[in-house]
Short mmCIF file of N, CA and C in Angstrom, two decimals:
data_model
loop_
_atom_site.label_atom_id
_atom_site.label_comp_id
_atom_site.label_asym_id
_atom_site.label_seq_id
_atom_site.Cartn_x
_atom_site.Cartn_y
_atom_site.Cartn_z
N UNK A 5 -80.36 21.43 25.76
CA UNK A 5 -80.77 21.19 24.41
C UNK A 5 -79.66 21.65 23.46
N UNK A 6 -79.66 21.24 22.09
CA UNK A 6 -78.05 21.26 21.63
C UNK A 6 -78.58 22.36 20.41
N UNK A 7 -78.26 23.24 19.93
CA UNK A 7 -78.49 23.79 19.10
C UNK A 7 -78.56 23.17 17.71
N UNK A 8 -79.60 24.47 16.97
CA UNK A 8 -78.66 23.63 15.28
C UNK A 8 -77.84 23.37 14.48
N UNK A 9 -77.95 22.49 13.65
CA UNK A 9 -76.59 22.46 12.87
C UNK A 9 -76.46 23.59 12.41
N UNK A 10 -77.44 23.93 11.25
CA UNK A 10 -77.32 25.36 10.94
C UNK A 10 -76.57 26.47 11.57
N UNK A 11 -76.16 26.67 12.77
CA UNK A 11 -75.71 27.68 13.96
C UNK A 11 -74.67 27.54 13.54
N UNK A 12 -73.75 28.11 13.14
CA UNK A 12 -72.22 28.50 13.24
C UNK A 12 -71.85 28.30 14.53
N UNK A 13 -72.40 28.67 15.93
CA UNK A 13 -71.81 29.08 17.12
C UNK A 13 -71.45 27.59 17.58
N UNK A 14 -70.51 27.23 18.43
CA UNK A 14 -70.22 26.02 18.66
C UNK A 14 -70.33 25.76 20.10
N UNK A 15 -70.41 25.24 20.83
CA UNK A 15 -70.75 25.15 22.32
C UNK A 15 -68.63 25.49 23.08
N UNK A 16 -68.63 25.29 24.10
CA UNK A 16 -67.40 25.75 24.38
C UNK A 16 -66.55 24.30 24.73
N UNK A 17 -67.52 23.58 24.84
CA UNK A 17 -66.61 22.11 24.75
C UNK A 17 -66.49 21.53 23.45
N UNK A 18 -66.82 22.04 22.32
CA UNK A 18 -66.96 20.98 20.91
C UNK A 18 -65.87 22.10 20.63
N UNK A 19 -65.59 23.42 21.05
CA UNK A 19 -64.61 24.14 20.53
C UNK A 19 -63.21 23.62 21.08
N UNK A 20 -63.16 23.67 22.56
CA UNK A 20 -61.89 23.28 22.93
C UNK A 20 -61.38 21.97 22.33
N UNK A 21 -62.02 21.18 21.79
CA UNK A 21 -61.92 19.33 21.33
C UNK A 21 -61.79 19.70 19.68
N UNK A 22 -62.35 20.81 19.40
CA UNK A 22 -61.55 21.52 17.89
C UNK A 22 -60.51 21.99 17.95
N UNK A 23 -59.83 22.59 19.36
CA UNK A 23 -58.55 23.56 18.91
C UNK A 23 -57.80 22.69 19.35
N UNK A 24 -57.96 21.61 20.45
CA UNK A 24 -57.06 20.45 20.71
C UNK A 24 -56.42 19.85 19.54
N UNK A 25 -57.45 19.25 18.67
CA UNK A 25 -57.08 18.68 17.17
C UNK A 25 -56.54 19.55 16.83
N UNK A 26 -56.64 20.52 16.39
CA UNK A 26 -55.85 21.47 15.60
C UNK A 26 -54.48 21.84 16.18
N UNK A 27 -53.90 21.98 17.51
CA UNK A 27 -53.08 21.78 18.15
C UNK A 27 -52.54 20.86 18.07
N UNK A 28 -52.57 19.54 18.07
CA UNK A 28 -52.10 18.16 18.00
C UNK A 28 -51.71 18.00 16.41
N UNK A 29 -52.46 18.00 15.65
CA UNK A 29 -52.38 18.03 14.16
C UNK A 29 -51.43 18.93 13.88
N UNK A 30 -51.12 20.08 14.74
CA UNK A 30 -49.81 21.07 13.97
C UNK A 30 -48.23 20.28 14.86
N UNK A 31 -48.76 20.03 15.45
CA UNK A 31 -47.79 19.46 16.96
C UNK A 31 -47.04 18.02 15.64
N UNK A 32 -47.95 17.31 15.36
CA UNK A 32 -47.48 15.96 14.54
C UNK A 32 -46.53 16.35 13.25
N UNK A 33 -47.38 17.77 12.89
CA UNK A 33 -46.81 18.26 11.35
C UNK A 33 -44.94 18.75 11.82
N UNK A 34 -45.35 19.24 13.12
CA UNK A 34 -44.25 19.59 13.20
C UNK A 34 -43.07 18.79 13.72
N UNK A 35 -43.66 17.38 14.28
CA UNK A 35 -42.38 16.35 14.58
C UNK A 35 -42.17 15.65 13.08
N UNK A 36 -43.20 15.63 11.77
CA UNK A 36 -42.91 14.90 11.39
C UNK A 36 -41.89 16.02 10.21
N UNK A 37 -41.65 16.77 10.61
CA UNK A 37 -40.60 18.29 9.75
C UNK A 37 -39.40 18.08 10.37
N UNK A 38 -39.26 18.06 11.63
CA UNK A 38 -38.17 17.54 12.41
C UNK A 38 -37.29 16.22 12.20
N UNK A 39 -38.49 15.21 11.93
CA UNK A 39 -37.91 13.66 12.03
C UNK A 39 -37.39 14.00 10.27
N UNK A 40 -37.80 14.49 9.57
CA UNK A 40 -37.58 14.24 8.05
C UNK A 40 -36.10 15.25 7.61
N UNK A 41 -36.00 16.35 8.89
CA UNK A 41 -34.97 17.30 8.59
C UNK A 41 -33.45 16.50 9.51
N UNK A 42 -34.04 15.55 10.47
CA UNK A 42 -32.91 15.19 11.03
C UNK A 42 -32.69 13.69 10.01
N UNK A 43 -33.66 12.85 9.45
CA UNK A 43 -33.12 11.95 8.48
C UNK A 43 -32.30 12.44 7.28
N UNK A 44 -32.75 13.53 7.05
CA UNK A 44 -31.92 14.33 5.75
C UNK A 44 -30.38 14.57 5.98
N UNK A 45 -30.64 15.19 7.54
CA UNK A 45 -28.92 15.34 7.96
C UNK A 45 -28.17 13.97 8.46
N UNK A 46 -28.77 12.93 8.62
CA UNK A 46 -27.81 11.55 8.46
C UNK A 46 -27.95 11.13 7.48
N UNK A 47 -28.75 11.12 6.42
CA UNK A 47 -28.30 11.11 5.45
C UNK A 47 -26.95 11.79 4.30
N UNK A 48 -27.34 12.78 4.93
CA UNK A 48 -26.43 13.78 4.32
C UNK A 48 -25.05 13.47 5.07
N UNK A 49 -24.95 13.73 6.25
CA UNK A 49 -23.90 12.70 6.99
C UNK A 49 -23.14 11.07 6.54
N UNK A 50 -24.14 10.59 6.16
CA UNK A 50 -23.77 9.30 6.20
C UNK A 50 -22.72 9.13 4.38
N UNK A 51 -23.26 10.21 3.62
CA UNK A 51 -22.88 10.24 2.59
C UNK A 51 -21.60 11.00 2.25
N UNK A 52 -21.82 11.82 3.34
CA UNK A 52 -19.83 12.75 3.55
C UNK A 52 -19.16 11.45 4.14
N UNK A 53 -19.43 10.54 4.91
CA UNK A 53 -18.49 9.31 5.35
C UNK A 53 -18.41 8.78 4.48
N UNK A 54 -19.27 8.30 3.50
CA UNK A 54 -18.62 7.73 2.65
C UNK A 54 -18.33 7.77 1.18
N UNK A 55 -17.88 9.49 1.03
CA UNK A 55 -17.41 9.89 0.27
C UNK A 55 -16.04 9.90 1.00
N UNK A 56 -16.14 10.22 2.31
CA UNK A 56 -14.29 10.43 2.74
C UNK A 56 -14.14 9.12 2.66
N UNK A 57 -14.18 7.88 3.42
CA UNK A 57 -13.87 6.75 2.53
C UNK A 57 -13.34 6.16 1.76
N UNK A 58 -13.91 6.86 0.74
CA UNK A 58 -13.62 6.53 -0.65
C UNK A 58 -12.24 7.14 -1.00
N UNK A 59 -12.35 8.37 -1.16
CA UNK A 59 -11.27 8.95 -0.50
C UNK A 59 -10.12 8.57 -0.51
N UNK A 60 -10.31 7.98 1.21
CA UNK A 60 -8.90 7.61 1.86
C UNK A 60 -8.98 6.16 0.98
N UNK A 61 -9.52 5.13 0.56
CA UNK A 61 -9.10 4.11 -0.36
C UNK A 61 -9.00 4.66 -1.58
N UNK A 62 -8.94 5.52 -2.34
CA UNK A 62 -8.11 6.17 -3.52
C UNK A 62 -6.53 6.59 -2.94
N UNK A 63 -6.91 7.35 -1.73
CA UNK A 63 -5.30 7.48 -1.54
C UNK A 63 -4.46 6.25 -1.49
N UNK A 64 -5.53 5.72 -0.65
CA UNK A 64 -4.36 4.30 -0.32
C UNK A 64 -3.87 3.45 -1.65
N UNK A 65 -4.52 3.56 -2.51
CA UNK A 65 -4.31 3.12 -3.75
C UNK A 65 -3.40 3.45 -4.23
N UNK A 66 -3.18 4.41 -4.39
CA UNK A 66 -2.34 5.36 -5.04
C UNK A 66 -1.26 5.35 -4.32
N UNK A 67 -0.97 5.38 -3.10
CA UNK A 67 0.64 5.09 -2.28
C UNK A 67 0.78 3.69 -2.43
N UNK A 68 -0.21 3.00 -2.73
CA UNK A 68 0.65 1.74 -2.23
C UNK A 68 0.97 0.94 -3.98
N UNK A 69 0.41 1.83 -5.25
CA UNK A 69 1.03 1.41 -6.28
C UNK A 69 1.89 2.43 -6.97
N UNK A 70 2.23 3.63 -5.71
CA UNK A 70 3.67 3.81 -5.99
C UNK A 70 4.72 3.25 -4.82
N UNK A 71 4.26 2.56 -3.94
CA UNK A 71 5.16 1.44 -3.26
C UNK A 71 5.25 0.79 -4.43
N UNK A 72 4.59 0.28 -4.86
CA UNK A 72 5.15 -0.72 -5.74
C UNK A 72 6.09 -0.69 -6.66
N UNK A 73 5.73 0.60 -7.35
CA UNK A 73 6.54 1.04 -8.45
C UNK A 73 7.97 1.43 -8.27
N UNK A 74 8.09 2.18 -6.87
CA UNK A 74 9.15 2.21 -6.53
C UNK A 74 10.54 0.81 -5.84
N UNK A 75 9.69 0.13 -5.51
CA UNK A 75 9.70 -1.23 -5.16
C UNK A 75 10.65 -2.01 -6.41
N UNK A 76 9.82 -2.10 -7.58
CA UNK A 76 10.16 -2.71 -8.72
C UNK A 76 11.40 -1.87 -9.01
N UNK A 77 11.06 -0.59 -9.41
CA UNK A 77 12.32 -0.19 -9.39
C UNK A 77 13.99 -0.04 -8.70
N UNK A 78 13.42 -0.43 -7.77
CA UNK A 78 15.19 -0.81 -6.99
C UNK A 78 15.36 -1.57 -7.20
N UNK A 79 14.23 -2.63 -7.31
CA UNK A 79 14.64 -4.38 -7.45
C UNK A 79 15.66 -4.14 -8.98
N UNK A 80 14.44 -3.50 -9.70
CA UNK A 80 15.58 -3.51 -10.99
C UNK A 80 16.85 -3.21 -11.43
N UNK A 81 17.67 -1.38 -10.14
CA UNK A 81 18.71 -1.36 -9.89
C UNK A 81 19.40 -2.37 -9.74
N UNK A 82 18.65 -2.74 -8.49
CA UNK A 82 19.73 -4.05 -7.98
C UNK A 82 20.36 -5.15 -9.14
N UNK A 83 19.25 -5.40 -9.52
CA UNK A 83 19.73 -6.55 -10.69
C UNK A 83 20.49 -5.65 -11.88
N UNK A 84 20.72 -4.24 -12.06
CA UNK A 84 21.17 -4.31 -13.62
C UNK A 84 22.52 -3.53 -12.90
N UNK A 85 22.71 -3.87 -11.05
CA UNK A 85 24.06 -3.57 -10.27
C UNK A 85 24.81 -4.92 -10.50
N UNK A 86 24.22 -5.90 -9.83
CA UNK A 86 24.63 -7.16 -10.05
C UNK A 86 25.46 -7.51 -11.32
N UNK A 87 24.23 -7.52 -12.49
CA UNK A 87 24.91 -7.50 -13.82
C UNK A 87 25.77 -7.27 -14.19
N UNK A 88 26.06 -5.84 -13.90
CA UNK A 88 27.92 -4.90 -14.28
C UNK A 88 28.84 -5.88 -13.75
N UNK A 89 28.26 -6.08 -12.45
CA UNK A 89 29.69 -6.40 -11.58
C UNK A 89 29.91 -7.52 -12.52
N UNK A 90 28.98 -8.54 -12.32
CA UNK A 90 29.39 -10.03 -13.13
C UNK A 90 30.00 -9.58 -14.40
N UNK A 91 29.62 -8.82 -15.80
CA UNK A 91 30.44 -8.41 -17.09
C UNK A 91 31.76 -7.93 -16.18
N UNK A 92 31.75 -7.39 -15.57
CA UNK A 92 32.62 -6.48 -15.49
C UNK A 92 33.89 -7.59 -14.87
N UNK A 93 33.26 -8.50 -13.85
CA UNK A 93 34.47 -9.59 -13.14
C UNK A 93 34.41 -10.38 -14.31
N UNK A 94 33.72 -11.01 -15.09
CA UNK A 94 33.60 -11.84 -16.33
C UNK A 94 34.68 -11.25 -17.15
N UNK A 95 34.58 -9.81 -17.84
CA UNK A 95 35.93 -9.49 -18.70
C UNK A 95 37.16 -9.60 -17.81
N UNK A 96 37.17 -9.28 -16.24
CA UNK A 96 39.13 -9.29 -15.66
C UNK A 96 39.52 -10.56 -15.73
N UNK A 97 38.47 -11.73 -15.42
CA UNK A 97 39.04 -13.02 -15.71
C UNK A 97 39.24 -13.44 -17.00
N UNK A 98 38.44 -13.25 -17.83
CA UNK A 98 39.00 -13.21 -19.10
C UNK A 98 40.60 -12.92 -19.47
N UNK A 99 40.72 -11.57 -19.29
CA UNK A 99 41.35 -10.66 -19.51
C UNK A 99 42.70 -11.50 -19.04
N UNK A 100 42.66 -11.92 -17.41
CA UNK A 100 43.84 -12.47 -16.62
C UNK A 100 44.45 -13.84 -17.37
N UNK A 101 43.20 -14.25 -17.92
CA UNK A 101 42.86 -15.84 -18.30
C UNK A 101 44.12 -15.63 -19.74
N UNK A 102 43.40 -14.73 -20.63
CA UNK A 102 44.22 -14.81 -21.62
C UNK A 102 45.72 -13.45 -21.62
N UNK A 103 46.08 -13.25 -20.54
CA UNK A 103 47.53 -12.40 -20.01
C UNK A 103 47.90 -13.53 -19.57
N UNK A 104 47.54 -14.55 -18.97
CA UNK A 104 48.57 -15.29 -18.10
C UNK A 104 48.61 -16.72 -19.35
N UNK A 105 47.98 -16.97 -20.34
CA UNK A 105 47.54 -17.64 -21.20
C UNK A 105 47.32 -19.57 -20.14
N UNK A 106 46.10 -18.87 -19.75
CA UNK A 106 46.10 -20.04 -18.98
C UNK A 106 44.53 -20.79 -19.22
N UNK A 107 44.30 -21.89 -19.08
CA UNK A 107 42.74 -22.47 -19.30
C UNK A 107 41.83 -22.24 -18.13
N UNK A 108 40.87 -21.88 -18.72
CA UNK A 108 39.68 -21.65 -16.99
C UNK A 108 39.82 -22.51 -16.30
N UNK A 109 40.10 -23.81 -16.35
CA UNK A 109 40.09 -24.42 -15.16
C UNK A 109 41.69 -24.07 -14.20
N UNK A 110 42.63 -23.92 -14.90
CA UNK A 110 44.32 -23.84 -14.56
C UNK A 110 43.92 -22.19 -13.65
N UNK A 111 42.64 -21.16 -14.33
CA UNK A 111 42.69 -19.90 -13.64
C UNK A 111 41.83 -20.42 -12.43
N UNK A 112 40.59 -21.03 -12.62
CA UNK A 112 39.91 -20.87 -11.29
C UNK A 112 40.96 -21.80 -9.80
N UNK A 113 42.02 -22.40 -10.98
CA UNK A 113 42.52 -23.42 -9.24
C UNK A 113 43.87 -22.10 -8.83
N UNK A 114 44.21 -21.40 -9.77
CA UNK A 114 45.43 -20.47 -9.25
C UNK A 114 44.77 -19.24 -8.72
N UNK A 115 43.28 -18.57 -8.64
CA UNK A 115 42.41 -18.15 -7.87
C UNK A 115 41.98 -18.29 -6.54
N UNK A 116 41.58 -19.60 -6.89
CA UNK A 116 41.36 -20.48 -5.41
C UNK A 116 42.44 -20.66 -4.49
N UNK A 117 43.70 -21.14 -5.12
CA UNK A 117 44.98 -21.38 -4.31
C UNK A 117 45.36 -20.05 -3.99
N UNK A 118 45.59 -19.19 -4.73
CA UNK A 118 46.20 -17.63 -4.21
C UNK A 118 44.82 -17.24 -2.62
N UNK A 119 43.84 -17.78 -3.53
CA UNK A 119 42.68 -17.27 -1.93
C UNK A 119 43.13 -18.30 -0.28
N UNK A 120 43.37 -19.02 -0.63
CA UNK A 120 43.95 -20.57 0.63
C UNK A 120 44.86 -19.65 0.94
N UNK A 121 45.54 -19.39 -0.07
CA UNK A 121 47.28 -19.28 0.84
C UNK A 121 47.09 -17.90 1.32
N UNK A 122 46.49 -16.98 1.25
CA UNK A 122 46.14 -15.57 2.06
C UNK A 122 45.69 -15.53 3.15
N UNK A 123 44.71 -16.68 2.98
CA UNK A 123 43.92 -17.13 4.45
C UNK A 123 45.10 -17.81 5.92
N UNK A 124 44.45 -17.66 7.13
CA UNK A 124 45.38 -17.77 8.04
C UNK A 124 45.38 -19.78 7.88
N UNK A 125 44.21 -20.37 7.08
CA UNK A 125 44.56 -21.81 6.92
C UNK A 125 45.08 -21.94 6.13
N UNK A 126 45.78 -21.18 4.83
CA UNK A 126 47.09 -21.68 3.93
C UNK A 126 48.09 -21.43 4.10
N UNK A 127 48.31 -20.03 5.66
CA UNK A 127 49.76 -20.27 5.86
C UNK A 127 50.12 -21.25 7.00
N UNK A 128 48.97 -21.88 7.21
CA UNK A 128 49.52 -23.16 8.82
C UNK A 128 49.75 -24.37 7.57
N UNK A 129 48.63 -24.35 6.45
CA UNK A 129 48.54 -25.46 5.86
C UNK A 129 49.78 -25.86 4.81
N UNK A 130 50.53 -24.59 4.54
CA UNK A 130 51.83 -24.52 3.14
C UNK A 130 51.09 -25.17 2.14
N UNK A 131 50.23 -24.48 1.55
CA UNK A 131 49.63 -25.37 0.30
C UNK A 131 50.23 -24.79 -0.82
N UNK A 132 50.53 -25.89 -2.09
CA UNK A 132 51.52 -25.78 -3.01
C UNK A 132 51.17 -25.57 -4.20
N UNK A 133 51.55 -25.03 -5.62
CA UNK A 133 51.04 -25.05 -6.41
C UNK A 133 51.19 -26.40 -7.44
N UNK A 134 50.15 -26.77 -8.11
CA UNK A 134 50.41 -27.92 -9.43
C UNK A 134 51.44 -27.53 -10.19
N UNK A 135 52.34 -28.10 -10.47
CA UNK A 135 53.14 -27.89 -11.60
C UNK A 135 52.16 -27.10 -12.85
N UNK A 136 53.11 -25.74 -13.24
CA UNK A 136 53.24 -25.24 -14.51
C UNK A 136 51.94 -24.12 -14.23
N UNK A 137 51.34 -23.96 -12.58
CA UNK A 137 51.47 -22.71 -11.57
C UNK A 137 51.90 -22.39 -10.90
N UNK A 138 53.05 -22.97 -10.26
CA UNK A 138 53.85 -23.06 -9.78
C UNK A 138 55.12 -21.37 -10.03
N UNK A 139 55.10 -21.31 -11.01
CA UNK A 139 56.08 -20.09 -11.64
C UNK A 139 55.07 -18.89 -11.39
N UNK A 140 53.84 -18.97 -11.82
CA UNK A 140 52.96 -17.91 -11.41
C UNK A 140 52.51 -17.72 -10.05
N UNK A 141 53.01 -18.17 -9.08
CA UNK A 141 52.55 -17.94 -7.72
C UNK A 141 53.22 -16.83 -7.20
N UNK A 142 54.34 -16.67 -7.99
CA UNK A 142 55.96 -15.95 -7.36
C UNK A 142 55.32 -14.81 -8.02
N UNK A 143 54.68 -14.24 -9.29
CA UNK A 143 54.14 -13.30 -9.62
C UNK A 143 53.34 -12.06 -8.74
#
């Protein structure tokens, strides 16, 4: 016969099927503390990756637009090397052009001819000068 409700006292099987639940129910509380503390730490994980990340594409940023910069800048050496030389060969021909009082075209062929006849094909070839460079070759 089952006692009354009224009775506080509980039979010894409605107790064990109470402390089971209550066992199980702390058992769940406690995977679901676990599952929420290990999502927190990949989370938390997942957010240091991609803060380093970020990171390393700021660095990379940053070296590769001072590649650049440095880049541009030689290019620009280069060209304001170039430049000199050209002023600089631009005034000796000048310079030769009007010492020898001769016309650019009369300098670039007594240029050219002085370059032939240095070469080992202007001394097989005896190449001669045009009249009136002719006197300036001996120079």
């Amino acid at each position: 016969r089952r006692p009354p409700r009224s009775t506080l006292m509980r039979s010894s099987a409605a107790s064990d099927v109470y402390k089971r639940q209550v066992t199980l129910t702390e058992e769940t509380k406690q995977q679901k503390t676990r599952a929420l503390t290990l999502q927190q730490k990949a989370n938390i994980t997942a957010t240091q990756r991609i803060e380093t990340a970020r990171e390393d594409a700021r660095i990379l940023v940053v070296n590769a637009q001072a590649a650049a910069v440095a880049f541009v800048q030689s290019k620009k050496a280069e060209r304001d090397a170039i430049l000199a030389r050209f002023d600089a060969e631009r005034e000796s021909y000048k310079a030769m052009k009007d010492d020898l009082g001769l016309s650019a075209q009369e300098l670039i062929t007594f240029i050219w001819l002085n370059s032939i006849k240095e070469s080992p094909a202007g001394q097989t070839l005896n190449v001669g000068y045009p009249e009136g460079l002719d006197n300036l070759s001996k120079k």
